[in-house]
Amino acid sequence: MLNISQHVLTAIIAQLDSAISYHGAWFDKISEVLVCRNAPEEQDLLPDAHHNCKFGKWYYTDAHPRLRDHPAFIEIGPLHEEMHKSAAVLLQQLQNNEQIKSTDYQHFSTALDQLRLEITNLSNELQEISRQLDPLTGV
């Protein structure tokens, strides 16, 4: 459990909420590209795409230092990277005018679901910690 003040926890939760919003916007963009067969953005095809999306920038650079050691936060990194790698496979197939393989889409969908689950778990845990903190003592 995090041992931090209510003020810092509130800031962390706000950061996480923004990061979740960033991730949702990225997914909407990827979905539009796949469904409409639009040209993918080059940054989504790069091996380090998970570092360059807004969620990744928050996760790898801007997340609060106290959050970085939290096990649920740590779990998100590999899932986020895997989700981006599987998205890149789909986008590469699209770019090559290939049929998107069902197994590749399923891999992407599963990776996305796992990432969303871990992010939700972290958010729920932080919200629960926030509800349990004593407003006077911070304990």
XYZ file of N, CA and C in Angstrom:
417
model
N 0.837 -1.174 0.000
C 0.000 0.000 0.000
C 0.887 1.243 0.000
N 0.414 2.269 -0.690
C 1.153 3.521 -0.738
C 1.041 4.249 0.585
N 2.144 4.834 1.018
C 2.158 5.617 2.242
C 2.407 7.070 1.842
N 1.304 7.755 1.445
C 1.428 9.128 0.965
C 0.253 9.957 1.462
N 0.394 11.249 1.339
C -0.647 12.159 1.795
C -1.839 12.134 0.840
N -2.958 12.594 1.365
C -4.183 12.677 0.554
C -3.965 13.590 -0.652
N -3.253 14.689 -0.448
C -2.996 15.641 -1.527
C -2.225 14.974 -2.669
N -1.161 14.252 -2.325
C -0.352 13.574 -3.345
C -1.165 12.470 -4.012
N -1.932 11.727 -3.239
C -2.747 10.656 -3.792
C -3.787 11.208 -4.764
N -4.383 12.311 -4.413
C -5.358 12.953 -5.301
C -4.695 13.357 -6.618
N -3.490 13.883 -6.548
C -2.756 14.256 -7.760
C -2.432 13.028 -8.607
N -2.042 11.937 -7.958
C -1.727 10.695 -8.672
C -2.972 10.161 -9.370
N -4.093 10.172 -8.681
C -5.342 9.691 -9.277
C -5.728 10.555 -10.473
N -5.550 11.852 -10.375
C -5.850 12.749 -11.495
C -4.941 12.454 -12.680
N -3.655 12.212 -12.409
C -2.726 11.843 -13.480
C -3.149 10.551 -14.154
N -3.504 9.566 -13.348
C -3.922 8.279 -13.892
C -5.188 8.425 -14.726
N -6.134 9.212 -14.251
C -7.359 9.442 -15.024
C -7.045 10.068 -16.379
N -6.135 11.023 -16.394
C -5.731 11.632 -17.671
C -5.064 10.606 -18.568
N -4.209 9.773 -17.997
C -3.515 8.744 -18.781
C -4.516 7.752 -19.360
N -5.542 7.404 -18.586
C -6.584 6.503 -19.090
C -7.312 7.162 -20.258
N -7.578 8.427 -20.145
C -8.221 9.164 -21.234
C -7.343 9.168 -22.480
N -6.030 9.387 -22.302
C -5.101 9.343 -23.429
C -5.163 7.988 -24.128
N -5.193 6.939 -23.318
C -5.209 5.591 -23.875
C -6.495 5.342 -24.661
N -7.610 5.806 -24.139
C -8.879 5.658 -24.847
C -8.871 6.373 -26.182
N -8.312 7.573 -26.219
C -8.226 8.327 -27.473
C -7.327 7.611 -28.473
N -6.219 7.033 -27.990
C -5.328 6.274 -28.880
C -6.072 5.079 -29.460
N -6.804 4.347 -28.617
C -7.541 3.186 -29.099
C -8.583 3.598 -30.135
N -9.290 4.691 -29.903
C -10.281 5.170 -30.871
C -9.621 5.460 -32.214
N -8.431 6.061 -32.171
C -7.710 6.386 -33.406
C -7.293 5.110 -34.138
N -6.774 4.141 -33.397
C -6.345 2.873 -34.001
C -7.547 2.148 -34.597
N -8.651 2.149 -33.886
C -9.862 1.490 -34.391
C -10.316 2.117 -35.701
N -10.287 3.446 -35.762
C -10.678 4.129 -36.998
C -9.741 3.761 -38.148
N -8.464 3.705 -37.867
C -7.496 3.332 -38.903
C -7.785 1.923 -39.413
N -8.027 0.995 -38.497
C -8.263 -0.394 -38.895
C -9.582 -0.571 -39.640
N -10.636 0.053 -39.144
C -11.949 -0.120 -39.761
C -12.029 0.609 -41.099
N -11.546 1.821 -41.147
C -11.638 2.634 -42.367
C -10.475 2.393 -43.325
N -9.523 1.588 -42.873
C -8.334 1.271 -43.663
C -7.569 2.539 -44.040
N -7.474 3.447 -43.065
C -6.676 4.664 -43.237
C -5.205 4.324 -43.077
N -4.364 5.208 -43.532
C -2.930 5.012 -43.360
C -2.580 5.165 -41.876
N -1.840 4.215 -41.334
C -1.445 4.336 -39.928
C -0.400 5.429 -39.740
N -0.343 5.972 -38.544
C 0.694 6.944 -38.227
C 2.010 6.198 -38.016
N 3.071 6.749 -38.533
C 4.386 6.101 -38.449
C 4.795 5.794 -37.015
N 4.469 6.689 -36.086
C 4.876 6.489 -34.695
C 4.261 5.224 -34.106
N 3.100 4.792 -34.617
C 2.468 3.578 -34.108
C 3.121 2.313 -34.649
N 3.970 2.457 -35.641
C 4.674 1.317 -36.221
C 6.076 1.137 -35.648
N 6.543 2.088 -34.882
C 7.896 2.039 -34.345
C 8.006 1.014 -33.211
N 9.187 0.401 -33.065
C 9.368 -0.570 -31.970
C 9.175 0.024 -30.571
N 9.393 1.330 -30.436
C 9.221 1.968 -29.125
C 7.938 2.796 -29.057
N 6.928 2.402 -29.830
C 5.658 3.141 -29.848
C 5.056 3.266 -28.462
N 5.270 2.259 -27.631
C 4.712 2.292 -26.275
C 5.323 3.404 -25.424
N 6.499 3.872 -25.786
C 7.123 4.993 -25.073
C 6.635 6.341 -25.602
N 6.138 6.355 -26.837
C 5.842 7.616 -27.505
C 4.378 8.031 -27.477
N 3.466 7.116 -27.156
C 2.068 7.522 -27.048
C 1.915 8.344 -25.767
N 0.810 9.069 -25.636
C 0.627 9.923 -24.455
C 0.583 9.110 -23.165
N -0.062 7.936 -23.216
C -0.096 7.088 -22.027
C 1.322 6.654 -21.668
N 2.094 6.244 -22.664
C 3.469 5.814 -22.439
C 4.342 6.930 -21.896
N 4.157 8.123 -22.407
C 4.935 9.262 -21.894
C 4.630 9.495 -20.417
N 3.338 9.364 -20.061
C 3.000 9.482 -18.647
C 3.640 8.334 -17.869
N 3.460 7.118 -18.353
C 3.923 5.936 -17.616
C 5.445 5.952 -17.432
N 6.182 6.217 -18.486
C 7.642 6.111 -18.433
C 8.343 7.381 -17.965
N 7.652 8.519 -18.017
C 8.325 9.777 -17.698
C 7.635 10.580 -16.603
N 6.328 10.749 -16.718
C 5.633 11.728 -15.882
C 4.921 11.166 -14.655
N 4.796 9.850 -14.558
C 4.085 9.282 -13.413
C 4.794 9.657 -12.113
N 4.019 9.849 -11.080
C 4.560 10.250 -9.779
C 5.572 9.208 -9.288
N 6.714 9.639 -8.771
C 7.747 8.695 -8.311
C 7.253 7.687 -7.275
N 6.320 8.078 -6.412
C 5.812 7.157 -5.391
C 4.985 6.031 -6.007
N 4.441 6.286 -7.177
C 3.627 5.279 -7.854
C 4.488 4.241 -8.568
N 5.672 4.633 -8.973
C 6.535 3.763 -9.790
C 6.912 2.440 -9.127
N 6.955 2.405 -7.798
C 7.317 1.178 -7.084
C 6.122 0.288 -6.769
N 4.946 0.763 -7.059
C 3.734 0.017 -6.738
C 3.613 -1.189 -7.690
N 3.384 -2.392 -7.149
C 3.321 -3.599 -7.992
C 2.297 -3.511 -9.125
N 1.137 -2.944 -8.869
C 0.125 -2.841 -9.921
C 0.586 -1.899 -11.033
N 1.306 -0.855 -10.673
C 1.850 0.061 -11.674
C 2.906 -0.656 -12.515
N 3.760 -1.400 -11.875
C 4.832 -2.123 -12.570
C 4.251 -3.118 -13.568
N 3.150 -3.769 -13.203
C 2.496 -4.750 -14.083
C 2.036 -4.136 -15.399
N 1.701 -2.874 -15.379
C 1.154 -2.210 -16.558
C 2.183 -2.106 -17.687
N 3.450 -1.884 -17.363
C 4.479 -1.656 -18.383
C 4.560 -2.736 -19.446
N 4.795 -4.002 -19.066
C 4.896 -5.053 -20.078
C 3.594 -5.261 -20.855
N 2.464 -5.072 -20.192
C 1.182 -5.225 -20.888
C 0.988 -4.121 -21.920
N 1.364 -2.912 -21.546
C 1.261 -1.780 -22.467
C 2.170 -1.994 -23.682
N 3.380 -2.446 -23.434
C 4.306 -2.705 -24.540
C 3.762 -3.799 -25.463
N 3.264 -4.887 -24.890
C 2.729 -5.991 -25.694
C 1.530 -5.532 -26.525
N 0.684 -4.726 -25.939
C -0.474 -4.224 -26.665
C -0.046 -3.387 -27.866
N 0.967 -2.536 -27.680
C 1.462 -1.729 -28.804
C 2.111 -2.602 -29.875
N 2.852 -3.609 -29.463
C 3.480 -4.494 -30.448
C 2.432 -5.231 -31.266
N 1.378 -5.684 -30.612
C 0.340 -6.394 -31.356
C -0.448 -5.430 -32.251
N -0.621 -4.191 -31.827
C -1.256 -3.190 -32.685
C -0.394 -2.917 -33.916
N 0.910 -2.857 -33.717
C 1.827 -2.611 -34.839
C 1.747 -3.727 -35.882
N 1.553 -4.956 -35.430
C 1.398 -6.069 -36.373
C 0.180 -5.831 -37.262
N -0.927 -5.437 -36.649
C -2.145 -5.165 -37.424
C -1.941 -3.996 -38.382
N -1.317 -2.946 -37.881
C -1.097 -1.762 -38.713
C -0.148 -2.056 -39.871
N 0.836 -2.909 -39.612
C 1.766 -3.286 -40.683
C 1.036 -4.094 -41.754
N 0.157 -4.999 -41.342
C -0.632 -5.757 -42.313
C -1.487 -4.815 -43.149
N -2.091 -3.846 -42.494
C -2.901 -2.853 -43.195
C -2.058 -2.064 -44.189
N -0.909 -1.621 -43.735
C -0.021 -0.836 -44.591
C 0.456 -1.638 -45.801
N 0.604 -2.937 -45.625
C 1.040 -3.815 -46.722
C -0.127 -4.304 -47.575
N -1.313 -3.733 -47.354
C -2.525 -4.136 -48.072
C -2.833 -5.620 -47.913
N -2.499 -6.161 -46.755
C -2.805 -7.550 -46.447
C -4.105 -7.624 -45.662
N -4.712 -8.785 -45.700
C -5.871 -9.041 -44.845
C -5.361 -9.132 -43.403
N -6.055 -8.487 -42.505
C -5.683 -8.583 -41.096
C -6.068 -9.970 -40.605
N -5.098 -10.652 -40.043
C -5.333 -12.021 -39.584
C -6.138 -12.005 -38.291
N -7.123 -12.897 -38.240
C -7.990 -12.994 -37.071
C -7.190 -13.289 -35.804
N -6.201 -14.149 -35.906
C -5.399 -14.500 -34.727
C -4.610 -13.291 -34.228
N -4.126 -12.470 -35.145
C -3.402 -11.261 -34.744
C -4.335 -10.257 -34.085
N -5.556 -10.143 -34.633
C -6.515 -9.236 -34.013
C -6.896 -9.739 -32.621
N -7.084 -11.032 -32.474
C -7.414 -11.604 -31.164
C -6.286 -11.353 -30.166
N -5.049 -11.465 -30.622
C -3.907 -11.195 -29.746
C -3.934 -9.740 -29.276
N -4.197 -8.832 -30.207
C -4.300 -7.415 -29.865
C -5.436 -7.184 -28.872
N -6.586 -7.759 -29.153
C -7.753 -7.586 -28.296
C -7.496 -8.116 -26.884
N -6.861 -9.269 -26.789
C -6.536 -9.845 -25.486
C -5.537 -8.967 -24.729
N -4.512 -8.498 -25.445
C -3.511 -7.621 -24.815
C -4.164 -6.337 -24.324
N -5.055 -5.791 -25.121
C -5.766 -4.571 -24.744
C -6.635 -4.807 -23.510
N -7.354 -5.921 -23.495
C -8.199 -6.245 -22.336
C -7.370 -6.416 -21.067
N -6.240 -7.078 -21.175
C -5.374 -7.280 -20.003
C -4.843 -5.943 -19.496
N -4.445 -5.086 -20.408
C -3.953 -3.764 -20.019
C -5.054 -2.961 -19.329
N -6.221 -2.954 -19.921
C -7.343 -2.221 -19.322
C -7.667 -2.748 -17.928
N -7.625 -4.048 -17.764
C -7.910 -4.650 -16.462
C -6.902 -4.181 -15.414
N -5.615 -4.203 -15.754
C -4.594 -3.770 -14.796
C -4.704 -2.287 -14.477
N -5.005 -1.481 -15.477
C -5.167 -0.042 -15.240
C -6.374 0.191 -14.327
N -7.461 -0.517 -14.588
C -8.659 -0.396 -13.756
C -8.377 -0.853 -12.333
N -7.654 -1.958 -12.192
C -7.304 -2.445 -10.852
C -6.491 -1.412 -10.090
N -5.522 -0.811 -10.756
C -4.712 0.216 -10.110
C -5.579 1.412 -9.720
N -6.409 1.846 -10.630
C -7.283 2.983 -10.342
C -8.209 2.682 -9.169
N -8.802 1.508 -9.169
C -9.697 1.127 -8.064
C -8.953 1.072 -6.739
N -7.750 0.531 -6.761
C -6.964 0.448 -5.529
C -6.621 1.840 -4.997
N -6.226 2.730 -5.882
C -5.902 4.091 -5.454
C -7.133 4.805 -4.905
N -8.267 4.592 -5.544
C -9.509 5.194 -5.056
C -9.852 4.658 -3.662
N -9.655 3.363 -3.471
C -9.951 2.751 -2.168
C -9.006 3.293 -1.095
N -7.737 3.414 -1.417
C -6.778 3.983 -0.462
C -7.190 5.403 -0.106
N -7.606 6.165 -1.110
C -8.022 7.546 -0.884
C -9.220 7.618 0.051
N -10.175 6.708 -0.117
C -11.358 6.702 0.746
C -11.017 6.330 2.185
N -9.951 5.543 2.370
C -9.615 5.061 3.702
C -8.682 5.986 4.484
N -8.086 6.967 3.790
C -7.161 7.875 4.494
C -7.916 8.790 5.447
N -7.357 8.936 6.620
C -7.911 9.877 7.585
C -7.545 11.288 7.116
N -8.533 12.172 6.966
C -8.238 13.508 6.445
C -7.355 14.357 7.350
N -7.340 14.057 8.632
C -6.529 14.850 9.558
C -5.102 14.321 9.678
N -4.971 13.012 9.807
C -3.645 12.444 10.052
C -2.978 11.939 8.777
N -3.781 11.650 7.739
C -3.221 11.094 6.514
C -2.891 9.623 6.637
N -3.286 9.010 7.747
C -3.011 7.579 7.964
C -4.178 6.758 7.448
